[in-house]
XYZ file of C-alpha atoms in Angstrom:
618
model
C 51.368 219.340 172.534
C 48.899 222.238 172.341
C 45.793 219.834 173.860
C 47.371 218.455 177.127
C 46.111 221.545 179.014
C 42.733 220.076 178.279
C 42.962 216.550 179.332
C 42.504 214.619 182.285
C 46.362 212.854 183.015
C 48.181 214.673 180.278
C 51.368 213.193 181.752
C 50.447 209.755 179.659
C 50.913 211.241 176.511
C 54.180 213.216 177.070
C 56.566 210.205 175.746
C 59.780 211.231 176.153
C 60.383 208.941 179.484
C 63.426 208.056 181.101
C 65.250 204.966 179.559
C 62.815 205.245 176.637
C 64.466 204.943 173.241
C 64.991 207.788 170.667
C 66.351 206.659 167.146
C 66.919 208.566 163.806
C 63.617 207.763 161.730
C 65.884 208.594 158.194
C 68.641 205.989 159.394
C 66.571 203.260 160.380
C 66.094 200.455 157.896
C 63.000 199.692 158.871
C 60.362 201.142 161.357
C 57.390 199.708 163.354
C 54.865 201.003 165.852
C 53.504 198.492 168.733
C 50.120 199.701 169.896
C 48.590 198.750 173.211
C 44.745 198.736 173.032
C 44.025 200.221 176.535
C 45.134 203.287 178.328
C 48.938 204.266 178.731
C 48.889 203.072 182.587
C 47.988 199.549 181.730
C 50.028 199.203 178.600
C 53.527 200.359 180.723
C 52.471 197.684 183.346
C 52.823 194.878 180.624
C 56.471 193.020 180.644
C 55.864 191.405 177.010
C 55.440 194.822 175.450
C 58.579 196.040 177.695
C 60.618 193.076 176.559
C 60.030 193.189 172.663
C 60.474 197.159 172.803
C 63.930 196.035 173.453
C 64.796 193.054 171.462
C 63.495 195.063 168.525
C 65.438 198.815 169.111
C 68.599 196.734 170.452
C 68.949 195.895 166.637
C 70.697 199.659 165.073
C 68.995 199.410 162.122
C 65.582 198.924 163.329
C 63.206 201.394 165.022
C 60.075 200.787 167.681
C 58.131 203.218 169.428
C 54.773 202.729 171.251
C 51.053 203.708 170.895
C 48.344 203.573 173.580
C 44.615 203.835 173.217
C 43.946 207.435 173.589
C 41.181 208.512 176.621
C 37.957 209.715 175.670
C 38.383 213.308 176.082
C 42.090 212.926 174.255
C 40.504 211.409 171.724
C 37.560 213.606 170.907
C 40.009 216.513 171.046
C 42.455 214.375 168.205
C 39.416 213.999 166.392
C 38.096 218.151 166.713
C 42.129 218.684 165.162
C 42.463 216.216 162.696
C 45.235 215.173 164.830
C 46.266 211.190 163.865
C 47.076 208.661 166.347
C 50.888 209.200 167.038
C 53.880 207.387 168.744
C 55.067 208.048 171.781
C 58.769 208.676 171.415
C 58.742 211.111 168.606
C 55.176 212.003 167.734
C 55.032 209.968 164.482
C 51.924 209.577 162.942
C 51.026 205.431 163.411
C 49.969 205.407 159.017
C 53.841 206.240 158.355
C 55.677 203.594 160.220
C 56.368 200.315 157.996
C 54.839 197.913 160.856
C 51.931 198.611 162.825
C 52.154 196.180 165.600
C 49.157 195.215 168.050
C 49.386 193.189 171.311
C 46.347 190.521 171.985
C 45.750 190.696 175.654
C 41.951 190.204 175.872
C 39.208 189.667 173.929
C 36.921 193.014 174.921
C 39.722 194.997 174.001
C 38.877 193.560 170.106
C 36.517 197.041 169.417
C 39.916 199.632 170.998
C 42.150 197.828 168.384
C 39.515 199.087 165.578
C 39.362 202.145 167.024
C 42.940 202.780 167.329
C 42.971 201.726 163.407
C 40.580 204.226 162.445
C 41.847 207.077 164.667
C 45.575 206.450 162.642
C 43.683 206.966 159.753
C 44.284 203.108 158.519
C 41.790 201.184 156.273
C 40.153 198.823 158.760
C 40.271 195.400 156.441
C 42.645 193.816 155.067
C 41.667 193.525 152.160
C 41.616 197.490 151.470
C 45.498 198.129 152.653
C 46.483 195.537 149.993
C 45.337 197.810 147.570
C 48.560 200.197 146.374
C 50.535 197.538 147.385
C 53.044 199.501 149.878
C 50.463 202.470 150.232
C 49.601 201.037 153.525
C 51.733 199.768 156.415
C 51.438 195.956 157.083
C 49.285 195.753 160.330
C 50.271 192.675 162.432
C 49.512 191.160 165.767
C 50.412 188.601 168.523
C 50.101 187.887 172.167
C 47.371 185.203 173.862
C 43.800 186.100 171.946
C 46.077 185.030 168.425
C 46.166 181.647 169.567
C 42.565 181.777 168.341
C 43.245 184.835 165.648
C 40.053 183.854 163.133
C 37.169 186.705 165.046
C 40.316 189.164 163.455
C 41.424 187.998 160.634
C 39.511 190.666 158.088
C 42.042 193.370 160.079
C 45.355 191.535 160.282
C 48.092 190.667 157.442
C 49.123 188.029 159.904
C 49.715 186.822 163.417
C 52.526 185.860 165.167
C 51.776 182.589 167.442
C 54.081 182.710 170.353
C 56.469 184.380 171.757
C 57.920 187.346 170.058
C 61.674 187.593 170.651
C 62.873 185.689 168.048
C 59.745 186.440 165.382
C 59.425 190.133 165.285
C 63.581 190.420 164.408
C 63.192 187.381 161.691
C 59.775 189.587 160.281
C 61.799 192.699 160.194
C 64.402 191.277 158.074
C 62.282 189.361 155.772
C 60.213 192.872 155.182
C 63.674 195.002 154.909
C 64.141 192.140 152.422
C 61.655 191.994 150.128
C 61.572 195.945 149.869
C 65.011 195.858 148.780
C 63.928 193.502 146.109
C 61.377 195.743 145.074
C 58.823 192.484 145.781
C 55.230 193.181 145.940
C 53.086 193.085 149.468
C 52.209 189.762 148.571
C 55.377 188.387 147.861
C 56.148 189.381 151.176
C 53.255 187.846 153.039
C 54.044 184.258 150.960
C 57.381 184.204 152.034
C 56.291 185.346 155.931
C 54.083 182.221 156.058
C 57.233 179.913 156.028
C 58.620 181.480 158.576
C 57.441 179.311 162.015
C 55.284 181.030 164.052
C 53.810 183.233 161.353
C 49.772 182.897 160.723
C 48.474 184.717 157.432
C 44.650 184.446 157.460
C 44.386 185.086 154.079
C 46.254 181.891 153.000
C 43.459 180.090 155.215
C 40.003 179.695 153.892
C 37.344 178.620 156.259
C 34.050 176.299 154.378
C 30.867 176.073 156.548
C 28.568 173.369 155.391
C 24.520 174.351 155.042
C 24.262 173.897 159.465
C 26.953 176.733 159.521
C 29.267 174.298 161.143
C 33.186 174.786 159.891
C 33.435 171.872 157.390
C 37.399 172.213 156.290
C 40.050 174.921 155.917
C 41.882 175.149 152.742
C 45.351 176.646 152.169
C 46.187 178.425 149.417
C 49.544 179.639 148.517
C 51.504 176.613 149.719
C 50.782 177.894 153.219
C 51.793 175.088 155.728
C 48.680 172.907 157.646
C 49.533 174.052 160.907
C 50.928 177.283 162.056
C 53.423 176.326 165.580
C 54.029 178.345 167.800
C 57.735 179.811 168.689
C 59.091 179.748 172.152
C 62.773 180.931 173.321
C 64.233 177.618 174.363
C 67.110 179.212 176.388
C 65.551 181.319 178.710
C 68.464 182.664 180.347
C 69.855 184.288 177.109
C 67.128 185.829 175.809
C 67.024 189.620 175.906
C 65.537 191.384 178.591
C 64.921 195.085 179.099
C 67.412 195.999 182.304
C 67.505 200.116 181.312
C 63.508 199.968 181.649
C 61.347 202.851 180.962
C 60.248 205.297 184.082
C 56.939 206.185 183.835
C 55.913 210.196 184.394
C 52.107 209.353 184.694
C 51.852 206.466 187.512
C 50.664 203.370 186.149
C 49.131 200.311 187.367
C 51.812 198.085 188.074
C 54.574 200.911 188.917
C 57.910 199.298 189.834
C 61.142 197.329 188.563
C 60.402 193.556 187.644
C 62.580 190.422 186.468
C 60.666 187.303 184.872
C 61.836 184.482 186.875
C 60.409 181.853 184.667
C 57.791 180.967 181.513
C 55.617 178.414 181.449
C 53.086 176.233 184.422
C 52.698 172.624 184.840
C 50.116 173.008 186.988
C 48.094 171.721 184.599
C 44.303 173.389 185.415
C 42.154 172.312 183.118
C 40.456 176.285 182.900
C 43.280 178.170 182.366
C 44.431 178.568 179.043
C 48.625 180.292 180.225
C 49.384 177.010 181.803
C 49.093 175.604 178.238
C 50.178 178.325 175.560
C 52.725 179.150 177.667
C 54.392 175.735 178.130
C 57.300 173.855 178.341
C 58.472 175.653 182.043
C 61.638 177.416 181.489
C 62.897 178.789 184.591
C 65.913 181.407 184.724
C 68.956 180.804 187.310
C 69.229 182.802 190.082
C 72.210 184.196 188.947
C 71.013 186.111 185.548
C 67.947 187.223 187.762
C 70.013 188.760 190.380
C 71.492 190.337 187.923
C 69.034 191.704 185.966
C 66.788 192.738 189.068
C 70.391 194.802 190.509
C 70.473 196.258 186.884
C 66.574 197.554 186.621
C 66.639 198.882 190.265
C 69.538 200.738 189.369
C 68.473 202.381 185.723
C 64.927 203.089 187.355
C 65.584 204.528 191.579
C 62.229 201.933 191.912
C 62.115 201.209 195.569
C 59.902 197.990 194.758
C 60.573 194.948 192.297
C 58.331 192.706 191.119
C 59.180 189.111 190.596
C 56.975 188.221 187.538
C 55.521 184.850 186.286
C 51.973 182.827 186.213
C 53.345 181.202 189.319
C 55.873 182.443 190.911
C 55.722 180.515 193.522
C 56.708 177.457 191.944
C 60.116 178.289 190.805
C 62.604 175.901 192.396
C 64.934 178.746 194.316
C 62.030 181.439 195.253
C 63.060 181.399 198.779
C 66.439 181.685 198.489
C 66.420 184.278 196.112
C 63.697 186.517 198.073
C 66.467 186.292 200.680
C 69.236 187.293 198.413
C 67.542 190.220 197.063
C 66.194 191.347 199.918
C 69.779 190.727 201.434
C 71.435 193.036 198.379
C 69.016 195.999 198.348
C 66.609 196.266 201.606
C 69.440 198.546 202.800
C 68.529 200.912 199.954
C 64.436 201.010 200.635
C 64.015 198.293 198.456
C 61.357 195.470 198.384
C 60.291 192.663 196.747
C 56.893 191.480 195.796
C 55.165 188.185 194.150
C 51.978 188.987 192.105
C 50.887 185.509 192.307
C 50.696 182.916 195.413
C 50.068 178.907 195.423
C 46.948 178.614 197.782
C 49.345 177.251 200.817
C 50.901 177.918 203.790
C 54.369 177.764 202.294
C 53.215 180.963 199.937
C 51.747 182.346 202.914
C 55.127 181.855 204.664
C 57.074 183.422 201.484
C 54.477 186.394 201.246
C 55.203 187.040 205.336
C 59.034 187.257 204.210
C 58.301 190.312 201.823
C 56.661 193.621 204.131
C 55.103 195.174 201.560
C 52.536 192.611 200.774
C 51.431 193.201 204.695
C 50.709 196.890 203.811
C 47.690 195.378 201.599
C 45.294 192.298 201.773
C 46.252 188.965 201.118
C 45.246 187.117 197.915
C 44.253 183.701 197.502
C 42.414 181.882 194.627
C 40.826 178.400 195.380
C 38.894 179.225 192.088
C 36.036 176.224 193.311
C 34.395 176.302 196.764
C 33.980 172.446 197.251
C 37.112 169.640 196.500
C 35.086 167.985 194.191
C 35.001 170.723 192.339
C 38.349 171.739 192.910
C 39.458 168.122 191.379
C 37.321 168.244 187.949
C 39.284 171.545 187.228
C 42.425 169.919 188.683
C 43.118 172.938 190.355
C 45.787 171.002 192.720
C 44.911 172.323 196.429
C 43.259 170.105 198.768
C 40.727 171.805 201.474
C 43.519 171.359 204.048
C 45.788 173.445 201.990
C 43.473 176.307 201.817
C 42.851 176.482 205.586
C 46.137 176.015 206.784
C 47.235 179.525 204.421
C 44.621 181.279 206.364
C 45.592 180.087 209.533
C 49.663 180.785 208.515
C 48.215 184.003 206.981
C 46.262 184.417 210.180
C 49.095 183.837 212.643
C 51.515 186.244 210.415
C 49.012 188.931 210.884
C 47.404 190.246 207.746
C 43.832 191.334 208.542
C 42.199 191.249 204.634
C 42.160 188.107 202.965
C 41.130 188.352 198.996
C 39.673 185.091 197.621
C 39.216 184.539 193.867
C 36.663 182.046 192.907
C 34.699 181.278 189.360
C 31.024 180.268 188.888
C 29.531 178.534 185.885
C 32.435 175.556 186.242
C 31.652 172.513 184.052
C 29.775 170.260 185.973
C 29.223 172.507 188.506
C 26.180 172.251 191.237
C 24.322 175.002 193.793
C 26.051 172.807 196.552
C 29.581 174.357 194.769
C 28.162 177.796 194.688
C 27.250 177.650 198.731
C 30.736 176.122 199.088
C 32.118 179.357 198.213
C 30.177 180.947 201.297
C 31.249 178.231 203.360
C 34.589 178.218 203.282
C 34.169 182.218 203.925
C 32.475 181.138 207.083
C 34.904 178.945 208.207
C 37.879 181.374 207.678
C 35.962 183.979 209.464
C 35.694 181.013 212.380
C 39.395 180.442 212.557
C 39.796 184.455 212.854
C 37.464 184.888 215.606
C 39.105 181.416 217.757
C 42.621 183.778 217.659
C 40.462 186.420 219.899
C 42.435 188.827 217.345
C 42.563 192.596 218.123
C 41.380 193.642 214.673
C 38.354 191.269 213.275
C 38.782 190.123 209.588
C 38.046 190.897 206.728
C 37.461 188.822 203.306
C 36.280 190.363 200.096
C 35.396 187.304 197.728
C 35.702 187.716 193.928
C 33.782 185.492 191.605
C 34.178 185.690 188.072
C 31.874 183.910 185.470
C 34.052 181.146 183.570
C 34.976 181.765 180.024
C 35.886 178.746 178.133
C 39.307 179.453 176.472
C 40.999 177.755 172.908
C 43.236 175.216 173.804
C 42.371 173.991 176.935
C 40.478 171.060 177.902
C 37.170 173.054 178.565
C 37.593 174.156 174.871
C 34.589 172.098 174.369
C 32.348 173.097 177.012
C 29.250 175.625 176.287
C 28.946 178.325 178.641
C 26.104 178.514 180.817
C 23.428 180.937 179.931
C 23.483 183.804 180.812
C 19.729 183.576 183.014
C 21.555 180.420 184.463
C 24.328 182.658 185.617
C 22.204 185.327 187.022
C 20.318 182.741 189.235
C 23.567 181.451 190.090
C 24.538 185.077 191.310
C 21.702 185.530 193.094
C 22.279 182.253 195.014
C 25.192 183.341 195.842
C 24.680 187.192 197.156
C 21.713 185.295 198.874
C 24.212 183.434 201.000
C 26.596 186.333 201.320
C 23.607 188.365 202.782
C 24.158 186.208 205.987
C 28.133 186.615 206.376
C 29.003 189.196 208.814
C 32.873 190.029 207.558
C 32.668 189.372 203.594
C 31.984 190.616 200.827
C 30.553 189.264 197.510
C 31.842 191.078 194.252
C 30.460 189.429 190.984
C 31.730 189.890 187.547
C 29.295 191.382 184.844
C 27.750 188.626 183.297
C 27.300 190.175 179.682
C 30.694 190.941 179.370
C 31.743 187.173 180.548
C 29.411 186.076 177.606
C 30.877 188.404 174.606
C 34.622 187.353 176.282
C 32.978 183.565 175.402
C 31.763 184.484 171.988
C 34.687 185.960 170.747
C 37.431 183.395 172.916
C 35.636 180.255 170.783
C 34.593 182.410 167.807
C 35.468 182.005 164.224
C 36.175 184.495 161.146
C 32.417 185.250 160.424
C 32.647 187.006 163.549
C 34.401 189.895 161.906
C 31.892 191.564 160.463
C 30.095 191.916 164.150
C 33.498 193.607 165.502
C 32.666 196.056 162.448
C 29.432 196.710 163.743
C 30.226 197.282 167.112
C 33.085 199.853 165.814
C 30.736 201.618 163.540
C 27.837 201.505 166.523
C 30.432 203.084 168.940
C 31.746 200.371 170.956
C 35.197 200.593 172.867
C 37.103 200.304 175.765
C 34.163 197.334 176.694
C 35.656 196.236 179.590
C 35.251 199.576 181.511
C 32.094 199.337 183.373
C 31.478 203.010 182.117
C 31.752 202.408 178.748
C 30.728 199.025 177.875
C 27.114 199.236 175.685
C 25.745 195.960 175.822
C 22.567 196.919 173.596
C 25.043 198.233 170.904
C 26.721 194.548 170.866
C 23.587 193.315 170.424
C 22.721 195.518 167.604
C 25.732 194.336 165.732
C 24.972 191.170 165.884
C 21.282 191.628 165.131
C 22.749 193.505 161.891
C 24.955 190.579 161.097
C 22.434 188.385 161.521
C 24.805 186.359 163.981
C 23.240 184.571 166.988
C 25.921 184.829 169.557
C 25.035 182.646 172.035
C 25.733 179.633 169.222
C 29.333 180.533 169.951
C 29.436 181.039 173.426
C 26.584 178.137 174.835
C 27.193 175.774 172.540
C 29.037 172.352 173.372
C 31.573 170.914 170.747
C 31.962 167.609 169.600
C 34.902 165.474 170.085
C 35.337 165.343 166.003
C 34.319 168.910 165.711
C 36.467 171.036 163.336
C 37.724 173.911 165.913
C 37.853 177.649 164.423
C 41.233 177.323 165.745
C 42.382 173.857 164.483
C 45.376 175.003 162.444
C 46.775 176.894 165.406
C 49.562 174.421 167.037
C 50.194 175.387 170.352
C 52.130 172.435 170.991
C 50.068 170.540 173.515
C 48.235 167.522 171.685
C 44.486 167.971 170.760
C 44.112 164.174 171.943
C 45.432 165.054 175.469
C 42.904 167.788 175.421
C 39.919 165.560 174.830
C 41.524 163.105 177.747
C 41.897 165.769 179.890
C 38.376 166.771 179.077
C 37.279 163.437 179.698
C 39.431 163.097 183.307
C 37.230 166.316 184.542
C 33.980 164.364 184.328
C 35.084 161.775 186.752
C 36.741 164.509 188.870
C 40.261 162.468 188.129
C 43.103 164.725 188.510
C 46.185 164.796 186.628
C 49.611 165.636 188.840
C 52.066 168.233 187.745
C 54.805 166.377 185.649
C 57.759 167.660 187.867
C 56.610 165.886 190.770
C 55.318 162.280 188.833
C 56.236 160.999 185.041
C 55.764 162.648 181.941
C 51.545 163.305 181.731
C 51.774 163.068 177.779
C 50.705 166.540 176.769
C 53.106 166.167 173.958
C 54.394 169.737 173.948
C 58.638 168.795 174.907
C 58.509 166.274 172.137
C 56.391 168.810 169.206
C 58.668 171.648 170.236
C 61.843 169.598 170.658
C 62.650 171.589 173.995
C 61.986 169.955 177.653
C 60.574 171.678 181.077
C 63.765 173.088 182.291
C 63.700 173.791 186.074
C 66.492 174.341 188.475
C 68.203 171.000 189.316
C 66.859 169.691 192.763
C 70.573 169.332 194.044
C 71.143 172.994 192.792
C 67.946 174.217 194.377
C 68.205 172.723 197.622
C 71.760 173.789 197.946
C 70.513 177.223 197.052
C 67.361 176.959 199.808
């Protein structure tokens, strides 16, 4: 391509990457695009987008190829040329494929996904790509943010809730369908809405009453009341990218991974993964030595990544660290976990792996005081968290990283100066070694963003002069830390994550606005234009804070109510109600069945390792 001479990282938009895949657009059936709505080096990083690349171009007659958000001066330069946004594999222009994919990662990505629209050359809404029936390519879109789709539902034909693996194939064959039928677009999109797992907004009307609160939702169409989401029940078989693609530009997570399991039982009452995400389906060690011996070989990688929200949890970690270190350290090869439990067994399975040495050591005890801890039922007792530091201590890693959140239901200032605290007294354990090298302990505290489908659904986020005292409290007490360091999230983009995680469809037109006003890529410090948000919603006449601040009631009609995730609303609301007493609810593989509801909705039970299979395999 004539521009690359005159961008920053031209490598990113070469395509053509080892293990990629190149089909025959005139032979496939059908084709679709999957667009990532941040740069190329945090797209590749992404395993979901890696995994339903394959499942999709392992069928012959279907085609996939990829899209990434353009940089700034790539995409001033595409404008200046008229040049469309294009895939990466064959330099298709995004308008001609027959499904335009888009992955939901994050809410402040919402304005990209616009942009990425426009720069294709697509009609924004909805409603204008009906028009010509098949003029337009249907525009669809799944991944964590649709489990609360309605702040995009002017800009999608529909959503898929859930995992993809089975959906996108069943979509592709419906749509292959109907055009050999010669059915219209909206045939199409009546029949999709049968299929489990499929969400057509349009089907769903939302009613406010005169308060602005959301009064009903009517279907139309026949649609069904609830939209449930779709999970792979067995794990094991489902497809998984071995051949994976080799990156020329590095990007941000640059290695050879396996998925060793879905799903968390931890059961913290913040984090909205540990419930869309559930039942826990964990792989056996045998596929995932096989697939990690596979990927290492297609990719010369010299590190693999053993992926999951918790990796530590899965019932053979140790054993299998051992075996794959056993079956490819000879070549140069290591093994990392992304995520560890805050104890010292993690500690002790981090000190097994050398490259996590290199770097610091991160922990999260997300709340700086056990009460606190125990309303969010976050699951590690004070005890825990000092004896990792003093295993991480004794192993010798001299950078701890500690992840904490402020604005916590129910949280106090005594809370906040727990977070210093327990800085202070991991500093004290350091210094009683007499180490050589003195400690040191960044501490990250992000503002808490109440998510859909979790028990703090319901809570109102503080405001956002409540958080900035609360910041200030806490760089106050950081001031007289010798060996840490305070790093605070920006607290205007935790509020617009709020707005638009508990938002409903009125919030469109804002997005619009914020398009139209410039906004994009909002969760890079550089670019993020907080005055422009508030513009929008000035010109929408939208007070956000009514989304984000706002507490619901327990017989509140969510924005998100016909969204089935599988876990029980009721549990929710109990699990809502357990936080105020600080009662804690235990992880259902080591106690009885905690009644979430999601193995019986879903007809498909936490499958772990069996304890006399995973001790015989420790």
């Amino acid at each position: 391509m004539h521009l690359l001479p005159y961008v920053d990282k031209p490598a990113q938009y070469l395509g053509g990457e080892y293990n990629s895949w190149e089909k025959d657009w005139q032979q496939a059936a059908a084709t679709m695009v999957l667009l990532f709505p941040d740069l190329y080096e945090i797209g590749m990083s992404h395993l979901g987008m890696r995994i339903l690349y394959e499942v999709v171009n392992r069928r012959p007659e279907y085609l996939l190829e990829r899209a990434f958000a353009p940089a700034a001066d790539m995409e001033e330069l595409m404008r200046k040329h008229n040049i469309p946004l294009f895939s990466w594999e064959n330099y298709h222009a995004v308008r001609d494929f027959d499904i335009v994919g888009v992955t939901l990662q994050y809410e402040m990505s919402f304005t990209n996904i616009l942009e990425m629209l426009e720069l294709a050359g697509l009609p924004l809404l909805t409603a204008e790509r009906a028009e010509g029936d098949w003029r337009w390519p249907l525009v669809v879109a799944g991944g964590p943010c649709a489990y609360n789709p309605e702040p995009l539902a002017d800009f999608f034909d529909l959503f898929i809730i859930g995992e993809g693996e089975d959906v996108e194939p069943e979509l592709l064959d419906l749509y292959t369908a109907c055009r050999a039928e010669g059915l219209s677009r909206q045939d199409f999109l009546r029949r999709a809405c049968q299929i489990e797992g499929i969400y057509v907004p349009q089907f769903y009307q939302p009613v406010w009453d005169e308060a602005g609160r959301l009064q009903e939702i009517q279907l139309l169409e026949g649609a069904p009341a609830r939209v449930r989401k779709r999970i792979v029940r067995e794990i094991d078989a489902a497809p998984f990218p071995e051949q994976q693609i080799v990156p020329f530009a590095q990007i941000v997570h640059d290695r050879a991974v396996i998925e060793v399991m879905r799903g968390c039982n931890r059961g913290c009452r913040f984090c909205q993964a540990g419930i869309i995400y559930r039942p826990v389906r964990e792989k056996s060690p045998e596929v995932l030595r096989k697939q990690a011996a596979a990927a290492l070989a297609a990719t010369g990688y010299d590190e693999l990544g053993m992926i999951s929200l918790s990796t530590a949890d899965y019932s053979c970690v140790g054993s299998l660290i051992e075996q794959l270190l056993a079956e490819h350290s000879a070549d140069g090869v290591s093994v990392s976990l992304p995520s560890l439990r805050v104890d010292a067994v993690s500690v002790g399975l981090a000190e097994k792996l050398q490259t996590v040495r290199k770097g610091g050591l991160t922990l999260a005890p997300e709340a700086g005081t056990q009460r606190l801890r125990d309303i969010i039922n976050k699951g590690v007792a004070e005890a825990d968290i000092f004896a990792a530091a003093e295993a991480a201590l004794a192993a010798g890693w001299n950078s701890f990283k500690l992840y904490f959140m402020a604005g916590l239901p129910y949280e106090t200032d005594d809370d906040l100066r727990g977070i210093a605290q327990l800085a202070r007294q991991i500093l004290a354990l350091a210094r009683q070694q007499q180490r050589k090298r003195p400690l040191s302990i960044t501490v990250s505290v992000a503002f808490f963003v109440p998510k859909s489908h979790t028990p703090f659904q319901w809570f109102g986020q503080n405001s956002r002069e409540e958080l900035a005292r609360k910041r200030e409290l806490l760089y106050t007490e950081f001031k007289q830390i010798r060996g840490a360091r305070l790093n605070c999230h920006d607290i205007e983009l935790s509020f617009l994550e709020g707005v638009f995680s508990r938002g409903d469809r009125r919030l469109g037109q804002v997005l619009l606005a914020a398009h139209q006003l410039g906004c994009k890529f909002d969760s890079w410090h550089e670019h993020f234009a907080y005055d422009k948000w508030l513009q929008a919603f000035a010109q929408a006449g939208i007070d956000p804070a009514s989304y984000a601040e706002r507490c619901f009631a327990e017989d509140e009609l969510l924005p998100w109510e016909h969204i089935d995730c599988g876990v029980s609303k009721k549990w929710l609301w109990r699990e809502w109600q357990k936080a105020a007493v600080a009662e804690k609810t235990t992880d259902c593989r080591k106690g009885p069945c905690n009644g979430c509801g999601v193995c019986q909705s879903l007809s498909c039970d936490n499958h772990y390792i069996e304890p006399a299979a995973a001790k015989e395999a420790e």
